[in-house]
XYZ file of C-alpha atoms in Angstrom:
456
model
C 1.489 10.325 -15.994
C 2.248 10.629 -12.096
C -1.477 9.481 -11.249
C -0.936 6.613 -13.633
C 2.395 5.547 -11.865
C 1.366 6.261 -8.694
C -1.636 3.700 -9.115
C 0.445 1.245 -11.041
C 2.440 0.822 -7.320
C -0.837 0.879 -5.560
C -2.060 -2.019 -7.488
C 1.824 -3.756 -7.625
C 2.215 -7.522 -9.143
C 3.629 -10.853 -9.205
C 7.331 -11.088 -7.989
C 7.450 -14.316 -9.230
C 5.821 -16.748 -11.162
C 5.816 -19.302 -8.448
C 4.563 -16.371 -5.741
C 1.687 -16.230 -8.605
C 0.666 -19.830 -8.523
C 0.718 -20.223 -5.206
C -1.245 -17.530 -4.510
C -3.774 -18.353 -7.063
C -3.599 -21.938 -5.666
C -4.238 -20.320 -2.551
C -7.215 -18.197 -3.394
C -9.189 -21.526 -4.692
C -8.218 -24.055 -1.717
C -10.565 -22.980 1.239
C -12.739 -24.716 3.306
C -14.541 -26.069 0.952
C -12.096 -28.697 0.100
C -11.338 -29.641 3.669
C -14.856 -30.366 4.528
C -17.066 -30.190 1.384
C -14.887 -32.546 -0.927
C -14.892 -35.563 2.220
C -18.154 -35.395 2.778
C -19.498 -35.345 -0.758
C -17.481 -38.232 -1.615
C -19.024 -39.692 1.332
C -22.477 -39.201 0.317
C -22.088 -39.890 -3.044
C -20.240 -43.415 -3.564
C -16.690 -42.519 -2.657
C -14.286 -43.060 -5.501
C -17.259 -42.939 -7.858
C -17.453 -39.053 -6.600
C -13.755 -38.719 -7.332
C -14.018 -40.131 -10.439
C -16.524 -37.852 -11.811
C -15.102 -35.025 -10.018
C -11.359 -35.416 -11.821
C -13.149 -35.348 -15.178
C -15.084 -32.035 -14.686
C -11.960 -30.393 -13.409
C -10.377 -30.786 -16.497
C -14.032 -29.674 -18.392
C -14.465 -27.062 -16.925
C -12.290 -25.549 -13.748
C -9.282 -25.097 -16.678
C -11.897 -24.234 -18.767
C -13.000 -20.898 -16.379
C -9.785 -20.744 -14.701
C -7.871 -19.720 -18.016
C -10.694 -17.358 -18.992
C -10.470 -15.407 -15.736
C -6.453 -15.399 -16.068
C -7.212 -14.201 -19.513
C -9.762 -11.281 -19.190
C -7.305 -9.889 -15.981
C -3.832 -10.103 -17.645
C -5.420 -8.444 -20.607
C -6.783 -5.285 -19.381
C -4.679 -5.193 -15.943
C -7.522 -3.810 -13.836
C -10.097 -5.111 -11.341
C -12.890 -7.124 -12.473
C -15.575 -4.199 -13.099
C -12.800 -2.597 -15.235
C -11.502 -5.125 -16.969
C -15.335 -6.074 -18.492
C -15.915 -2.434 -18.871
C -12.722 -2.042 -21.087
C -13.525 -4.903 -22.803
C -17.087 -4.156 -23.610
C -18.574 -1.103 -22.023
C -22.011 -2.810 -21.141
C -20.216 -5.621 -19.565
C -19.011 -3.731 -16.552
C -22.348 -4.995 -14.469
C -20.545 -8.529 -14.759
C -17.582 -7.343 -12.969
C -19.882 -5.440 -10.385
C -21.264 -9.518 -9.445
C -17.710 -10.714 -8.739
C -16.658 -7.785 -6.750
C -20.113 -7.878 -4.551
C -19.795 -11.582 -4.343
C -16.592 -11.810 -3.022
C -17.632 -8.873 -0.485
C -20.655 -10.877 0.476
C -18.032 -14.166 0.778
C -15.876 -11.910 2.930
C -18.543 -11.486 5.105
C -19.645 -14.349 6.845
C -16.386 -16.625 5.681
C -14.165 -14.748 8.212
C -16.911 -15.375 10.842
C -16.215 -19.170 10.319
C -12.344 -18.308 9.963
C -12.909 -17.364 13.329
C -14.317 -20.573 14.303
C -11.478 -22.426 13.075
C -8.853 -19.957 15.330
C -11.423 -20.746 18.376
C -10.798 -24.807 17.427
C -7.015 -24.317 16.996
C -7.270 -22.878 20.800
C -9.665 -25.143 22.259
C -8.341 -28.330 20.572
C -4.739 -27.148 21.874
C -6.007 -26.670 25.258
C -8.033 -30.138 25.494
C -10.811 -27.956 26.404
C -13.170 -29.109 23.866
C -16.385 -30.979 25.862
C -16.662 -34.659 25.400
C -20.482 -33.726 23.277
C -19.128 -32.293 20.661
C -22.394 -30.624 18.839
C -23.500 -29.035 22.302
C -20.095 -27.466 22.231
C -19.859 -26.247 18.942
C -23.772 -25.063 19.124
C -22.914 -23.480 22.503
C -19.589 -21.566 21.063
C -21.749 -20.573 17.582
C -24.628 -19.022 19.500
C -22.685 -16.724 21.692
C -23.007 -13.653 21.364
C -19.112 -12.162 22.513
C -16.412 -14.613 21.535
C -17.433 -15.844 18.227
C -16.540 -11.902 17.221
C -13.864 -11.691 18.964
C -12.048 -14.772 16.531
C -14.171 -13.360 13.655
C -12.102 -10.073 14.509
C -8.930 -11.488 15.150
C -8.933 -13.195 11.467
C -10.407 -10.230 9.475
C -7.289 -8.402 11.555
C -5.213 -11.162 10.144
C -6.669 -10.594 6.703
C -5.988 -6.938 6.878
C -2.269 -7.258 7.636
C -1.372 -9.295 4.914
C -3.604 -7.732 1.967
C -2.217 -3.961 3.619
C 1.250 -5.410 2.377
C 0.444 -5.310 -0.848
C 1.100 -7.840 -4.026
C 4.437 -9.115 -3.676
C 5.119 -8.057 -0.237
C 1.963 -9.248 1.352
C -0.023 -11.701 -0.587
C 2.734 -13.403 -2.536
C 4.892 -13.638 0.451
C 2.664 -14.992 2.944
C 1.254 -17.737 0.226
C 4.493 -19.156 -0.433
C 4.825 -20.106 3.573
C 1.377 -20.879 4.112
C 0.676 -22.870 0.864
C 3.626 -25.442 0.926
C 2.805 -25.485 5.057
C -0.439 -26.458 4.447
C 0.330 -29.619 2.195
C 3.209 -30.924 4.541
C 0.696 -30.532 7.329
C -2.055 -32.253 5.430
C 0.020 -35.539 4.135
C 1.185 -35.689 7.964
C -2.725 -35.846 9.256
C -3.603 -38.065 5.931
C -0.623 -40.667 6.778
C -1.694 -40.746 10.474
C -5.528 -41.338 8.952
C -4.427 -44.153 6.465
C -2.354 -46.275 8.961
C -4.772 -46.314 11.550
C -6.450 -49.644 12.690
C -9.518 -50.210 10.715
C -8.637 -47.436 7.764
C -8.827 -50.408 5.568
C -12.647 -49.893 4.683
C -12.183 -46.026 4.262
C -9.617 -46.706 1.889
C -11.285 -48.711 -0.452
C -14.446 -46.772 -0.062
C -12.255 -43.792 -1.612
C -10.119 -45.857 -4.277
C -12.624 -48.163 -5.528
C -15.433 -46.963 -7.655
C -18.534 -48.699 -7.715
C -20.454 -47.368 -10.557
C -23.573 -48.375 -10.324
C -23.518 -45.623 -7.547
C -23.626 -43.174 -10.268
C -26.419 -41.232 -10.740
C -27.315 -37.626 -11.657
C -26.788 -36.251 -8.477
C -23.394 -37.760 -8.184
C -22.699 -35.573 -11.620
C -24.534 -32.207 -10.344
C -22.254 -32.394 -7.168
C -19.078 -33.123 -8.779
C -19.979 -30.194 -11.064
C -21.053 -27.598 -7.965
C -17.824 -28.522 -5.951
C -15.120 -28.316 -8.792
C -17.240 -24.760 -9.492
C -17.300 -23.344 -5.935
C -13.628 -25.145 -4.779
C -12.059 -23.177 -7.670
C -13.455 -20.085 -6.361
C -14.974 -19.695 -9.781
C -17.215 -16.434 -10.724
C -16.639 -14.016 -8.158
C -13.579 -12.066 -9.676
C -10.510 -13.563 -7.541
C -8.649 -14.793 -10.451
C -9.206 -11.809 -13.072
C -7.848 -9.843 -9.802
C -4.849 -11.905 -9.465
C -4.456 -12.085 -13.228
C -4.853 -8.564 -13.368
C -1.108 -8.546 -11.784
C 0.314 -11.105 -14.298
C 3.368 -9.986 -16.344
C 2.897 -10.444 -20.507
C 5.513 -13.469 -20.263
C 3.299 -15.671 -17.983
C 2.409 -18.541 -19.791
C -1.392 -18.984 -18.967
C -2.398 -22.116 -20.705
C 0.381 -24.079 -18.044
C -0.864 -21.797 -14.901
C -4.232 -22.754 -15.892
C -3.642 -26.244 -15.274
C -1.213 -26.230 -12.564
C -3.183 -24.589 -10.166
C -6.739 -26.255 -10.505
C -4.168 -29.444 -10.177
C -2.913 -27.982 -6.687
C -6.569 -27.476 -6.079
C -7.420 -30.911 -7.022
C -4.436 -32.477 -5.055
C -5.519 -30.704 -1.996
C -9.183 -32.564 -2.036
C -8.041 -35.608 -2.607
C -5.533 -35.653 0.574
C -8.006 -34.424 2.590
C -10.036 -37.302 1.526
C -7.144 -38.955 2.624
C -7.040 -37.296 5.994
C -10.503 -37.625 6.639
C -12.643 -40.554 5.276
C -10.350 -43.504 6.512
C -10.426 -42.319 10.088
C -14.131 -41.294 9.496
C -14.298 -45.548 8.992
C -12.145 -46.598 11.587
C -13.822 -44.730 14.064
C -17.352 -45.818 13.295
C -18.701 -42.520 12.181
C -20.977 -41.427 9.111
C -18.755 -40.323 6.064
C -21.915 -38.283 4.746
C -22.141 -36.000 7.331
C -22.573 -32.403 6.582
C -20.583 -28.770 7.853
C -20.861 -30.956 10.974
C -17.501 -33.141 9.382
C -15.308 -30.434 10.492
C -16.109 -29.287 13.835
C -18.128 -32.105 15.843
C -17.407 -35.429 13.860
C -13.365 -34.747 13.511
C -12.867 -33.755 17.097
C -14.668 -36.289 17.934
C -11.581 -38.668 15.759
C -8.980 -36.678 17.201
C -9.854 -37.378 20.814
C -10.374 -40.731 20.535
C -6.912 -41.003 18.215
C -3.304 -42.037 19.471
C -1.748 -38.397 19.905
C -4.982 -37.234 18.934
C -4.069 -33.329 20.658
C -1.084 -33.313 18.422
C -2.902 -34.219 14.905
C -5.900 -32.310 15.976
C -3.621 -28.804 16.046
C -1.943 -29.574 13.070
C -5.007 -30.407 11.217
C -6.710 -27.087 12.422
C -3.652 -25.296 11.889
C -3.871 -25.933 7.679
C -7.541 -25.412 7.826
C -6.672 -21.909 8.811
C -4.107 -21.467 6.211
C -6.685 -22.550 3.661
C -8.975 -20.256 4.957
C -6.503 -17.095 5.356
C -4.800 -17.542 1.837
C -8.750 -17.411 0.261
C -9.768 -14.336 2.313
C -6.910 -11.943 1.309
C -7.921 -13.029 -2.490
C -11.604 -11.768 -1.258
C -10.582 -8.981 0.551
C -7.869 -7.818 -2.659
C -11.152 -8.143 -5.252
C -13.010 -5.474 -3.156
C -9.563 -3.285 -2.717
C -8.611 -3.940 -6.307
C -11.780 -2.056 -7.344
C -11.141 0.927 -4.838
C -7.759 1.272 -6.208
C -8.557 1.373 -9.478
C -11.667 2.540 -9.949
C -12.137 5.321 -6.674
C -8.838 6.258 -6.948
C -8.058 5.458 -3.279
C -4.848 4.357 -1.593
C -4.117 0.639 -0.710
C -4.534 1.716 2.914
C -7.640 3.505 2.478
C -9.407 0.629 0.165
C -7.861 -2.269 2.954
C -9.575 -0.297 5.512
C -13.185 1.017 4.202
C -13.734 -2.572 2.673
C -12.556 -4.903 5.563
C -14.337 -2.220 7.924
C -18.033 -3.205 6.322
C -17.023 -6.174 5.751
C -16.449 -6.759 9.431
C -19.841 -4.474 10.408
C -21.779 -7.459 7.991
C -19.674 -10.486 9.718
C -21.001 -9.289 13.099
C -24.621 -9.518 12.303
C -23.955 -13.088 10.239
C -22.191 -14.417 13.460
C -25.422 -13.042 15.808
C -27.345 -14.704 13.254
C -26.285 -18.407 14.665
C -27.867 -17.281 18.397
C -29.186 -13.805 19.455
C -30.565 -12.671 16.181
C -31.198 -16.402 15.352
C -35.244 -15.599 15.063
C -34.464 -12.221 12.458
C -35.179 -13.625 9.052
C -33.918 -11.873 5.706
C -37.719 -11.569 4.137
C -37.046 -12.630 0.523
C -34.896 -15.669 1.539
C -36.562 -16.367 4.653
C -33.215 -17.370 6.343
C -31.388 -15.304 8.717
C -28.189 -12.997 7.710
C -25.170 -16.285 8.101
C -27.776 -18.245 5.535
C -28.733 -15.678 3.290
C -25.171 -14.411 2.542
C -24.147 -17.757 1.929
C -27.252 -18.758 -0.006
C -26.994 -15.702 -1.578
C -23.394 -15.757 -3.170
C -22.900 -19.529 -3.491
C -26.214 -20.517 -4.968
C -26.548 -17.307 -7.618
C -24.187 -14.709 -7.676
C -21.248 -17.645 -8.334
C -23.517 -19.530 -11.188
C -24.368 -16.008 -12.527
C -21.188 -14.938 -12.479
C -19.619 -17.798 -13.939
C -22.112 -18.650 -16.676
C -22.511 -14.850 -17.836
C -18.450 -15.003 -18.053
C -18.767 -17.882 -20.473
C -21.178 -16.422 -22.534
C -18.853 -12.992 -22.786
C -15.735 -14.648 -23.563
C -17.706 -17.321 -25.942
C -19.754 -14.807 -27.956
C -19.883 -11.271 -27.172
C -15.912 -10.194 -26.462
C -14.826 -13.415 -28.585
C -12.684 -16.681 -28.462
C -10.333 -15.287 -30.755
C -9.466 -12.182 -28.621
C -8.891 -14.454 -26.024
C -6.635 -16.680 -27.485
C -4.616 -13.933 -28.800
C -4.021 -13.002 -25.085
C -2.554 -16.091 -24.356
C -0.011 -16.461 -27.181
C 1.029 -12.985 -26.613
C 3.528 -14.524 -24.264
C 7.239 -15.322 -25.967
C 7.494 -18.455 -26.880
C 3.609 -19.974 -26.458
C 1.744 -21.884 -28.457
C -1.659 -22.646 -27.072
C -1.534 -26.466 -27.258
C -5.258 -26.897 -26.059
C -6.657 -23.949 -28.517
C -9.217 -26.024 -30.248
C -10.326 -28.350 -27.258
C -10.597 -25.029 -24.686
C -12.596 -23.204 -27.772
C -14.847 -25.644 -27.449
C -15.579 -26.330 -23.627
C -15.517 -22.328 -23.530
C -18.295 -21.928 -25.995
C -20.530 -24.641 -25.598
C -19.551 -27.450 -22.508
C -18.930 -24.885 -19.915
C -22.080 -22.240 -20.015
C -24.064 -25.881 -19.829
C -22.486 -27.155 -17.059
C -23.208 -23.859 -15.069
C -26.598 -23.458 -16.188
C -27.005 -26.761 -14.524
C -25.072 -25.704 -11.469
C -27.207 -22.922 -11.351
C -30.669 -24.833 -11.625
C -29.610 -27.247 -8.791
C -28.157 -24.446 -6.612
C -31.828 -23.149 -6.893
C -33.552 -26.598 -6.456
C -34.876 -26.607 -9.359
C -33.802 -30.291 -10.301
C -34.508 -31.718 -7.057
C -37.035 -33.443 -8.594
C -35.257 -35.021 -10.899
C -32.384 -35.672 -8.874
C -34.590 -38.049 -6.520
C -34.617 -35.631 -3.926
């Protein structure tokens, strides 16, 4: 019985049902939405994009979302536990989101570090007037780029060493309502600016005879990989959920945060992409050469730079300590360890494995990972992003759908006092049939394998 309590403190939960969503809300708003969302819009039609992208959300991010929530509040363990108890040849599943948000971990706090190095450099007007030189330069050191990847894994570390309520729900009610004051200042400076105009109606006015397939198989990947779908965060975080939570409502108002966070970066971005000059479809690139590049040449550029840096970090801090907690959740639960001692052995490798994905960009940039033929940075994120997350996600579908059971899973969300599932019938379906499709296909282009049919 001590062991049992003693864990039960190690593991801790939600203070609050706010602290909940806002973590949660925190865990699936990343980078990804800052600089994935604006420039897939850009490729792929604008509002046309958005379009599309607003109807899959509802398809299938609520769809996954509320199965994660479900499968964590129900066993209260981390993901390999929670699929063990469930079904004891299931537990491999949970093994994929706990090594996939390790991977993540990996080289996403290398490119945390990046975005401290930007906050510094932008604040000091110190960043050179070519852009991609400097960024390429910085990248391919071999010294500082670990020193920032350091200094936000050390960041990481502090808050997830806090605990649930203490640490993670704590700092994600500061940095998540931060970040969205901070964004809808950069976005209103973006929309008012001479020559927005065209950006504007690029984003609000669909065009459809810009839709194609691809436009659907990208709407589908970034709703999949913005949520943070498939790699364990939210059975961890659900895994700390009272039995009152009401999980049908959670389930929607956090892919909605999600969702609202895109589109104001869209906001932010794509109208000062326009006024500028510059290409909306630009890749990774978006971020740190082409909206430095808009900053400097911007009216109190300096200030909106920081500020604009400033919430990408927060979106990239509150996802890490939802990594970082998926890896620890497992050592607590699982090896029996201490907080401290699961923060510490996990961020430690994790760290060890950042180092070699950040040499990867210059020194070790000719070392190639045999069966990807890409070096460490590129394989990791091949890796986790283009199977382990489709895997993950699809195989999750298929447990809750047909092997664990749709009933036993609605069950778990009317357990809470006064809930009635309103969407029962219409998430039964998207669960069983609609959502292991629309991964499979996720899955098939993450490999290429419809490249050729998507006119590539």
């Amino acid at each position: 019985m001590d062991n049992k309590v003693k864990s039960q403190e190690e593991r801790g939960s939600w203070g609050s049902s706010f602290g909940f969503i806002m973590a949660a809300a925190g865990s699936a708003v990343g980078l990804g939405n800052l600089w994935k969302f604006p420039y897939l819009a850009g490729k792929n039609g604008g509002a046309v994009f958005v379009v599309v992208y607003l109807l899959i959300v509802v398809l299938v991010g609520f769809t996954m979302m509320l199965g994660e929530m479900i499968i964590g509040r129900k066993t209260n363990l981390d993901p390999y536990g929670a699929y063990k108890k469930l079904n004891k040849n299931w537990g491999f599943l949970g093994f994929i989101g706990i090594l996939t948000a390790f991977l993540i971990l990996s080289y996403y706090s290398v490119v945390g570090g990046w975005v401290i190095k930007y906050i510094v450099a932008t604040l000091l007007g110190s960043i050179a007037s070519d852009k991609a030189t400097y960024f390429a330069g910085f990248t391919e050191a071999s010294v500082e780029p670990l020193i920032y990847h350091g200094i936000f894994m050390l960041l990481t570390v502090a808050i997830v060493f806090k605990g649930i309520s203490a640490g993670i729900e704590k700092a994600s009610k500061v940095m998540m309502p931060a970040l969205f004051v901070m964004l809808i200042i950069v976005a209103v400076r973006s929309i008012t600016l001479d020559g927005a105009s065209a950006g504007l109606s690029y984003y609000l006015k669909p065009d459809f005879s810009k839709f194609n397939a691809r436009v659907l198989v990208d709407a589908l990947g970034q709703v999949f990989f913005s949520l943070s779908l498939g790699m364990g965060a939210l059975i961890t975080y659900g895994s700390y959920l009272k039995g009152d939570e009401n999980l049908e409502k959670n389930a929607l108002i956090i892919p909605g945060l999600d969702t609202a966070v895109a589109l104001l970066a869209g906001f932010a971005v794509l109208p000062a992409v326009f006024a500028f000059g510059f290409e909306p479809g630009q890749g990774p690139g978006l971020m740190f050469v082409t909206l430095p590049a808009v900053f400097e040449a911007m009216p109190l550029g300096t200030v909106f730079g920081v500020i604009f840096f400033v919430l990408v970090f927060f979106a990239a801090l509150t996802s890490s300590i939802s990594l970082l907690e998926v890896a620890v959740s497992y050592g607590i639960d699982q090896r029996k360890w201490s907080r401290n001692k699961a923060v510490t052995i996990f961020a430690s490798l994790m760290f060890i494995i950042g180092i070699f994905a950040s040499l990867s960009m210059g020194p070790m940039a000719d070392f190639h990972i045999p069966l990807f033929n890409k070096g460490v940075f590129d394989t990791l994120d091949f890796f986790t992003s283009n199977i382990l997350m489709p895997v993950g996600g699809f195989l999750m579908a298929i447990f809750i759908g047909y092997i664990w059971g749709v009933d036993e899973a609605i069950a778990e969300v009317k357990k809470s006092p006064g809930v009635s599932f309103k969407l029962e019938k219409f998430w039964t379906i998207l669960i069983k049939y609609v959502a292991p499709v629309a991964i499979f296909i996720v899955l098939l282009s993450s490999l290429g394998l419809l490249d050729r049919f998507l006119g590539n």
